[in-house]
Amino acid sequence: MDIEKVNSMDFGEFMDVFGNVIERCPLIAAAVWSKRPFSDLGDLEKHFFAFIDGLPLSGQEGVLRCHPELAGRELHWGRLTAESQREQSAAGLQNLGAAERLRLSELTAQYRARFGFPFVLAVRLSDPAAAPRELARRLRCPPAQELRTALGEVKKICHLRLADLLGEQP
Ligand SMILES: NC(=O)NC1=NC(=O)NC1=O
């Protein structure tokens, strides 16, 4: 799909394609549609990122809270969005051993208790075996810093999803 096609989309078409570029936050795509025409993928992505950066703290935490846990109940119950399902499955999170799943669920519970939002990691860009280690490292970060790190992961996921949709190299 080229950027001219994107610019020609009406609101409904744009939402059908880009509505879940930020996990379970269609409002962001709805707002970005108003910024068309886009010069290229980078320009489109810039508007998604700018919307997130412009949110108040409560909104940024809300974006994170819309993300499913890694290898959590939703993965095992098949209740993830198509994009998350693809990402988490491709990262092998469906095939964790019982001990690994327990360790990850303990760490994600500690993380959510400390920060009030789920641990978000762009799993396509990281070694899934490193997720527990990365989680344990980030668990020790100050809340303000961890918010920035987590939003950075949301942006990485957004970048990968946009690249997929536009058929570009991530
Ligand atoms: N909590 C998460 O990090 N979730 C996810 N990361 C991804 O890359 N896809 C997800 O669903």
PDB file of C-alpha atoms and ligand atoms in Angstrom:
ATOM      1  CA  MET A   1       0.000   0.000   0.000  1.00  0.00           C
ATOM      2  CA  ASP A   2       1.459   3.385  -0.920  1.00  0.00           C
ATOM      3  CA  ILE A   3       0.969   6.690   0.847  1.00  0.00           C
ATOM      4  CA  GLU A   4      -1.276   8.021  -1.937  1.00  0.00           C
ATOM      5  CA  LYS A   5      -3.692   5.187  -1.206  1.00  0.00           C
ATOM      6  CA  VAL A   6      -3.610   6.089   2.488  1.00  0.00           C
ATOM      7  CA  ASN A   7      -4.292   9.744   1.701  1.00  0.00           C
ATOM      8  CA  SER A   8      -7.288   8.781  -0.433  1.00  0.00           C
ATOM      9  CA  MET A   9      -8.963   6.779   2.370  1.00  0.00           C
ATOM     10  CA  ASP A  10     -12.170   8.035   3.888  1.00  0.00           C
ATOM     11  CA  PHE A  11     -12.454   7.908   7.663  1.00  0.00           C
ATOM     12  CA  GLY A  12     -13.957   4.417   7.772  1.00  0.00           C
ATOM     13  CA  GLU A  13     -11.328   2.925   5.477  1.00  0.00           C
ATOM     14  CA  PHE A  14      -8.546   4.579   7.457  1.00  0.00           C
ATOM     15  CA  MET A  15      -9.922   3.187  10.729  1.00  0.00           C
ATOM     16  CA  ASP A  16     -10.327  -0.289   9.251  1.00  0.00           C
ATOM     17  CA  VAL A  17      -6.652  -0.313   8.340  1.00  0.00           C
ATOM     18  CA  PHE A  18      -4.976   1.766  11.058  1.00  0.00           C
ATOM     19  CA  GLY A  19      -7.427   1.525  13.973  1.00  0.00           C
ATOM     20  CA  ASN A  20      -5.243  -0.851  15.990  1.00  0.00           C
ATOM     21  CA  VAL A  21      -1.807   0.492  15.161  1.00  0.00           C
ATOM     22  CA  ILE A  22      -1.737   1.599  18.773  1.00  0.00           C
ATOM     23  CA  GLU A  23      -3.107  -1.373  20.665  1.00  0.00           C
ATOM     24  CA  ARG A  24      -6.808  -0.945  21.475  1.00  0.00           C
ATOM     25  CA  CYS A  25      -6.560   2.844  21.096  1.00  0.00           C
ATOM     26  CA  PRO A  26      -8.602   3.598  17.925  1.00  0.00           C
ATOM     27  CA  LEU A  27      -9.036   7.204  19.091  1.00  0.00           C
ATOM     28  CA  ILE A  28      -5.425   7.863  18.129  1.00  0.00           C
ATOM     29  CA  ALA A  29      -5.950   6.701  14.535  1.00  0.00           C
ATOM     30  CA  ALA A  30      -9.204   8.684  14.446  1.00  0.00           C
ATOM     31  CA  ALA A  31      -7.290  11.821  15.408  1.00  0.00           C
ATOM     32  CA  VAL A  32      -4.388  11.141  13.033  1.00  0.00           C
ATOM     33  CA  TRP A  33      -6.777  10.835  10.045  1.00  0.00           C
ATOM     34  CA  SER A  34      -7.400  14.578  10.376  1.00  0.00           C
ATOM     35  CA  LYS A  35      -3.702  15.231   9.675  1.00  0.00           C
ATOM     36  CA  ARG A  36      -3.796  13.880   6.131  1.00  0.00           C
ATOM     37  CA  PRO A  37      -2.338  14.150   3.557  1.00  0.00           C
ATOM     38  CA  PHE A  38       0.806  12.364   4.751  1.00  0.00           C
ATOM     39  CA  SER A  39       4.026  12.708   2.797  1.00  0.00           C
ATOM     40  CA  ASP A  40       5.271   9.207   3.660  1.00  0.00           C
ATOM     41  CA  LEU A  41       5.315   6.483   6.337  1.00  0.00           C
ATOM     42  CA  GLY A  42       7.545   8.594   8.535  1.00  0.00           C
ATOM     43  CA  ASP A  43       5.100  11.491   8.397  1.00  0.00           C
ATOM     44  CA  LEU A  44       2.144   9.236   9.241  1.00  0.00           C
ATOM     45  CA  GLU A  45       4.088   7.687  12.121  1.00  0.00           C
ATOM     46  CA  LYS A  46       5.127  11.125  13.385  1.00  0.00           C
ATOM     47  CA  HIS A  47       1.468  12.039  13.905  1.00  0.00           C
ATOM     48  CA  PHE A  48       0.783   8.859  15.874  1.00  0.00           C
ATOM     49  CA  PHE A  49       3.766   9.590  18.086  1.00  0.00           C
ATOM     50  CA  ALA A  50       2.865  13.257  18.483  1.00  0.00           C
ATOM     51  CA  PHE A  51      -0.622  12.362  19.695  1.00  0.00           C
ATOM     52  CA  ILE A  52       0.827  10.079  22.376  1.00  0.00           C
ATOM     53  CA  ASP A  53       3.431  12.663  23.390  1.00  0.00           C
ATOM     54  CA  GLY A  54       0.715  15.321  23.667  1.00  0.00           C
ATOM     55  CA  LEU A  55      -1.432  13.300  26.066  1.00  0.00           C
ATOM     56  CA  PRO A  56      -1.586  14.193  29.748  1.00  0.00           C
ATOM     57  CA  LEU A  57       0.010  11.676  32.105  1.00  0.00           C
ATOM     58  CA  SER A  58      -3.365   9.997  32.689  1.00  0.00           C
ATOM     59  CA  GLY A  59      -3.780   9.535  28.948  1.00  0.00           C
ATOM     60  CA  GLN A  60      -0.293   8.119  28.474  1.00  0.00           C
ATOM     61  CA  GLU A  61      -0.860   5.672  31.318  1.00  0.00           C
ATOM     62  CA  GLY A  62      -4.214   4.857  29.706  1.00  0.00           C
ATOM     63  CA  VAL A  63      -2.518   3.933  26.431  1.00  0.00           C
ATOM     64  CA  LEU A  64      -0.273   1.533  28.318  1.00  0.00           C
ATOM     65  CA  ARG A  65      -3.228   0.077  30.228  1.00  0.00           C
ATOM     66  CA  CYS A  66      -4.862  -0.814  26.907  1.00  0.00           C
ATOM     67  CA  HIS A  67      -2.032  -3.260  26.202  1.00  0.00           C
ATOM     68  CA  PRO A  68      -2.449  -6.950  26.980  1.00  0.00           C
ATOM     69  CA  GLU A  69       0.023  -8.589  29.335  1.00  0.00           C
ATOM     70  CA  LEU A  70       2.824 -10.560  27.755  1.00  0.00           C
ATOM     71  CA  ALA A  71       1.949 -14.269  27.745  1.00  0.00           C
ATOM     72  CA  GLY A  72      -1.020 -13.439  29.927  1.00  0.00           C
ATOM     73  CA  ARG A  73      -4.547 -14.787  30.198  1.00  0.00           C
ATOM     74  CA  GLU A  74      -5.640 -13.125  26.964  1.00  0.00           C
ATOM     75  CA  LEU A  75      -2.970 -14.954  25.003  1.00  0.00           C
ATOM     76  CA  HIS A  76      -3.962 -18.291  26.472  1.00  0.00           C
ATOM     77  CA  TRP A  77      -7.668 -17.644  26.058  1.00  0.00           C
ATOM     78  CA  GLY A  78      -7.202 -16.478  22.466  1.00  0.00           C
ATOM     79  CA  ARG A  79      -8.600 -13.034  23.305  1.00  0.00           C
ATOM     80  CA  LEU A  80      -5.773 -10.928  21.894  1.00  0.00           C
ATOM     81  CA  THR A  81      -6.202  -8.624  18.917  1.00  0.00           C
ATOM     82  CA  ALA A  82      -4.913 -10.092  15.654  1.00  0.00           C
ATOM     83  CA  GLU A  83      -1.813  -7.932  15.790  1.00  0.00           C
ATOM     84  CA  SER A  84      -0.938  -8.829  19.374  1.00  0.00           C
ATOM     85  CA  GLN A  85      -1.682 -12.481  18.738  1.00  0.00           C
ATOM     86  CA  ARG A  86       0.747 -12.469  15.789  1.00  0.00           C
ATOM     87  CA  GLU A  87       3.440 -10.641  17.725  1.00  0.00           C
ATOM     88  CA  GLN A  88       3.208 -12.687  20.900  1.00  0.00           C
ATOM     89  CA  SER A  89       2.972 -15.993  19.036  1.00  0.00           C
ATOM     90  CA  ALA A  90       5.876 -15.117  16.739  1.00  0.00           C
ATOM     91  CA  ALA A  91       7.940 -14.383  19.840  1.00  0.00           C
ATOM     92  CA  GLY A  92       7.227 -17.871  21.105  1.00  0.00           C
ATOM     93  CA  LEU A  93       5.246 -16.652  24.092  1.00  0.00           C
ATOM     94  CA  GLN A  94       2.626 -19.331  23.503  1.00  0.00           C
ATOM     95  CA  ASN A  95       5.207 -22.038  23.993  1.00  0.00           C
ATOM     96  CA  LEU A  96       6.732 -21.014  27.282  1.00  0.00           C
ATOM     97  CA  GLY A  97       7.388 -23.769  29.773  1.00  0.00           C
ATOM     98  CA  ALA A  98       5.359 -23.770  32.985  1.00  0.00           C
ATOM     99  CA  ALA A  99       8.285 -22.428  35.016  1.00  0.00           C
ATOM    100  CA  GLU A 100       8.931 -19.622  32.512  1.00  0.00           C
ATOM    101  CA  ARG A 101       5.253 -18.695  32.412  1.00  0.00           C
ATOM    102  CA  LEU A 102       5.105 -18.616  36.207  1.00  0.00           C
ATOM    103  CA  ARG A 103       8.243 -16.446  36.414  1.00  0.00           C
ATOM    104  CA  LEU A 104       6.893 -14.038  33.794  1.00  0.00           C
ATOM    105  CA  SER A 105       3.484 -13.819  35.443  1.00  0.00           C
ATOM    106  CA  GLU A 106       5.073 -13.139  38.836  1.00  0.00           C
ATOM    107  CA  LEU A 107       7.237 -10.392  37.355  1.00  0.00           C
ATOM    108  CA  THR A 108       4.401  -8.836  35.369  1.00  0.00           C
ATOM    109  CA  ALA A 109       2.267  -8.773  38.521  1.00  0.00           C
ATOM    110  CA  GLN A 110       5.059  -7.024  40.441  1.00  0.00           C
ATOM    111  CA  TYR A 111       5.542  -4.588  37.572  1.00  0.00           C
ATOM    112  CA  ARG A 112       1.843  -3.725  37.347  1.00  0.00           C
ATOM    113  CA  ALA A 113       1.636  -3.336  41.134  1.00  0.00           C
ATOM    114  CA  ARG A 114       4.568  -0.887  41.067  1.00  0.00           C
ATOM    115  CA  PHE A 115       3.678   1.179  37.998  1.00  0.00           C
ATOM    116  CA  GLY A 116      -0.078   0.729  37.565  1.00  0.00           C
ATOM    117  CA  PHE A 117       0.169  -0.373  33.939  1.00  0.00           C
ATOM    118  CA  PRO A 118       1.318  -3.559  32.184  1.00  0.00           C
ATOM    119  CA  PHE A 119       4.880  -4.271  31.106  1.00  0.00           C
ATOM    120  CA  VAL A 120       5.070  -3.367  27.406  1.00  0.00           C
ATOM    121  CA  LEU A 121       7.870  -4.671  25.212  1.00  0.00           C
ATOM    122  CA  ALA A 122       8.066  -4.719  21.422  1.00  0.00           C
ATOM    123  CA  VAL A 123       8.582  -8.460  21.361  1.00  0.00           C
ATOM    124  CA  ARG A 124       9.417  -8.547  17.645  1.00  0.00           C
ATOM    125  CA  LEU A 125      12.543  -6.530  18.400  1.00  0.00           C
ATOM    126  CA  SER A 126      13.756  -8.456  21.396  1.00  0.00           C
ATOM    127  CA  ASP A 127      14.847 -11.947  22.270  1.00  0.00           C
ATOM    128  CA  PRO A 128      11.775 -13.399  23.987  1.00  0.00           C
ATOM    129  CA  ALA A 129      13.978 -15.286  26.397  1.00  0.00           C
ATOM    130  CA  ALA A 130      15.276 -11.894  27.512  1.00  0.00           C
ATOM    131  CA  ALA A 131      11.793 -10.630  28.436  1.00  0.00           C
ATOM    132  CA  PRO A 132      11.959 -11.713  32.101  1.00  0.00           C
ATOM    133  CA  ARG A 133      15.456 -10.202  32.451  1.00  0.00           C
ATOM    134  CA  GLU A 134      14.354  -6.955  30.771  1.00  0.00           C
ATOM    135  CA  LEU A 135      11.256  -6.884  32.965  1.00  0.00           C
ATOM    136  CA  ALA A 136      13.296  -7.408  36.134  1.00  0.00           C
ATOM    137  CA  ARG A 137      15.681  -4.612  35.064  1.00  0.00           C
ATOM    138  CA  ARG A 138      12.903  -2.147  34.277  1.00  0.00           C
ATOM    139  CA  LEU A 139      11.090  -3.051  37.491  1.00  0.00           C
ATOM    140  CA  ARG A 140      13.813  -1.145  39.345  1.00  0.00           C
ATOM    141  CA  CYS A 141      13.452   2.057  37.292  1.00  0.00           C
ATOM    142  CA  PRO A 142      11.903   5.257  38.677  1.00  0.00           C
ATOM    143  CA  PRO A 143       8.233   5.584  37.583  1.00  0.00           C
ATOM    144  CA  ALA A 144       8.753   8.684  35.417  1.00  0.00           C
ATOM    145  CA  GLN A 145      11.616   7.004  33.562  1.00  0.00           C
ATOM    146  CA  GLU A 146       9.711   3.738  33.165  1.00  0.00           C
ATOM    147  CA  LEU A 147       6.714   5.570  31.705  1.00  0.00           C
ATOM    148  CA  ARG A 148       8.995   6.999  29.017  1.00  0.00           C
ATOM    149  CA  THR A 149      10.562   3.599  28.346  1.00  0.00           C
ATOM    150  CA  ALA A 150       7.173   1.872  28.096  1.00  0.00           C
ATOM    151  CA  LEU A 151       5.821   4.516  25.712  1.00  0.00           C
ATOM    152  CA  GLY A 152       8.963   4.002  23.647  1.00  0.00           C
ATOM    153  CA  GLU A 153       8.022   0.348  23.306  1.00  0.00           C
ATOM    154  CA  VAL A 154       4.488   1.346  22.239  1.00  0.00           C
ATOM    155  CA  LYS A 155       6.063   3.489  19.517  1.00  0.00           C
ATOM    156  CA  LYS A 156       8.284   0.597  18.372  1.00  0.00           C
ATOM    157  CA  ILE A 157       5.204  -1.627  18.101  1.00  0.00           C
ATOM    158  CA  CYS A 158       3.429   1.165  16.202  1.00  0.00           C
ATOM    159  CA  HIS A 159       6.377   1.494  13.812  1.00  0.00           C
ATOM    160  CA  LEU A 160       6.400  -2.236  13.084  1.00  0.00           C
ATOM    161  CA  ARG A 161       2.646  -2.365  12.529  1.00  0.00           C
ATOM    162  CA  LEU A 162       2.743   0.635  10.189  1.00  0.00           C
ATOM    163  CA  ALA A 163       5.670  -0.847   8.257  1.00  0.00           C
ATOM    164  CA  ASP A 164       3.709  -4.089   7.843  1.00  0.00           C
ATOM    165  CA  LEU A 165       0.633  -2.219   6.638  1.00  0.00           C
ATOM    166  CA  LEU A 166       2.553  -0.109   4.151  1.00  0.00           C
ATOM    167  CA  GLY A 167       4.668  -3.044   3.028  1.00  0.00           C
ATOM    168  CA  GLU A 168       7.881  -1.326   4.035  1.00  0.00           C
ATOM    169  CA  GLN A 169      10.974  -2.671   5.744  1.00  0.00           C
ATOM    170  CA  PRO A 170      10.490  -2.146   9.500  1.00  0.00           C
TER     171      PRO A 170
HETATM  172  N1  LIG B   1       2.493  -6.139  26.912  1.00  0.00           N
HETATM  173  C1  LIG B   1       3.071  -6.191  25.692  1.00  0.00           C
HETATM  174  O1  LIG B   1       4.238  -5.861  25.526  1.00  0.00           O
HETATM  175  N2  LIG B   1       2.303  -6.625  24.637  1.00  0.00           N
HETATM  176  C2  LIG B   1       2.808  -6.726  23.369  1.00  0.00           C
HETATM  177  N3  LIG B   1       4.010  -6.446  22.902  1.00  0.00           N
HETATM  178  C3  LIG B   1       4.033  -6.692  21.536  1.00  0.00           C
HETATM  179  O2  LIG B   1       4.972  -6.570  20.781  1.00  0.00           O
HETATM  180  N4  LIG B   1       2.796  -7.140  21.157  1.00  0.00           N
HETATM  181  C4  LIG B   1       2.005  -7.190  22.269  1.00  0.00           C
HETATM  182  O3  LIG B   1       0.823  -7.564  22.371  1.00  0.00           O
END
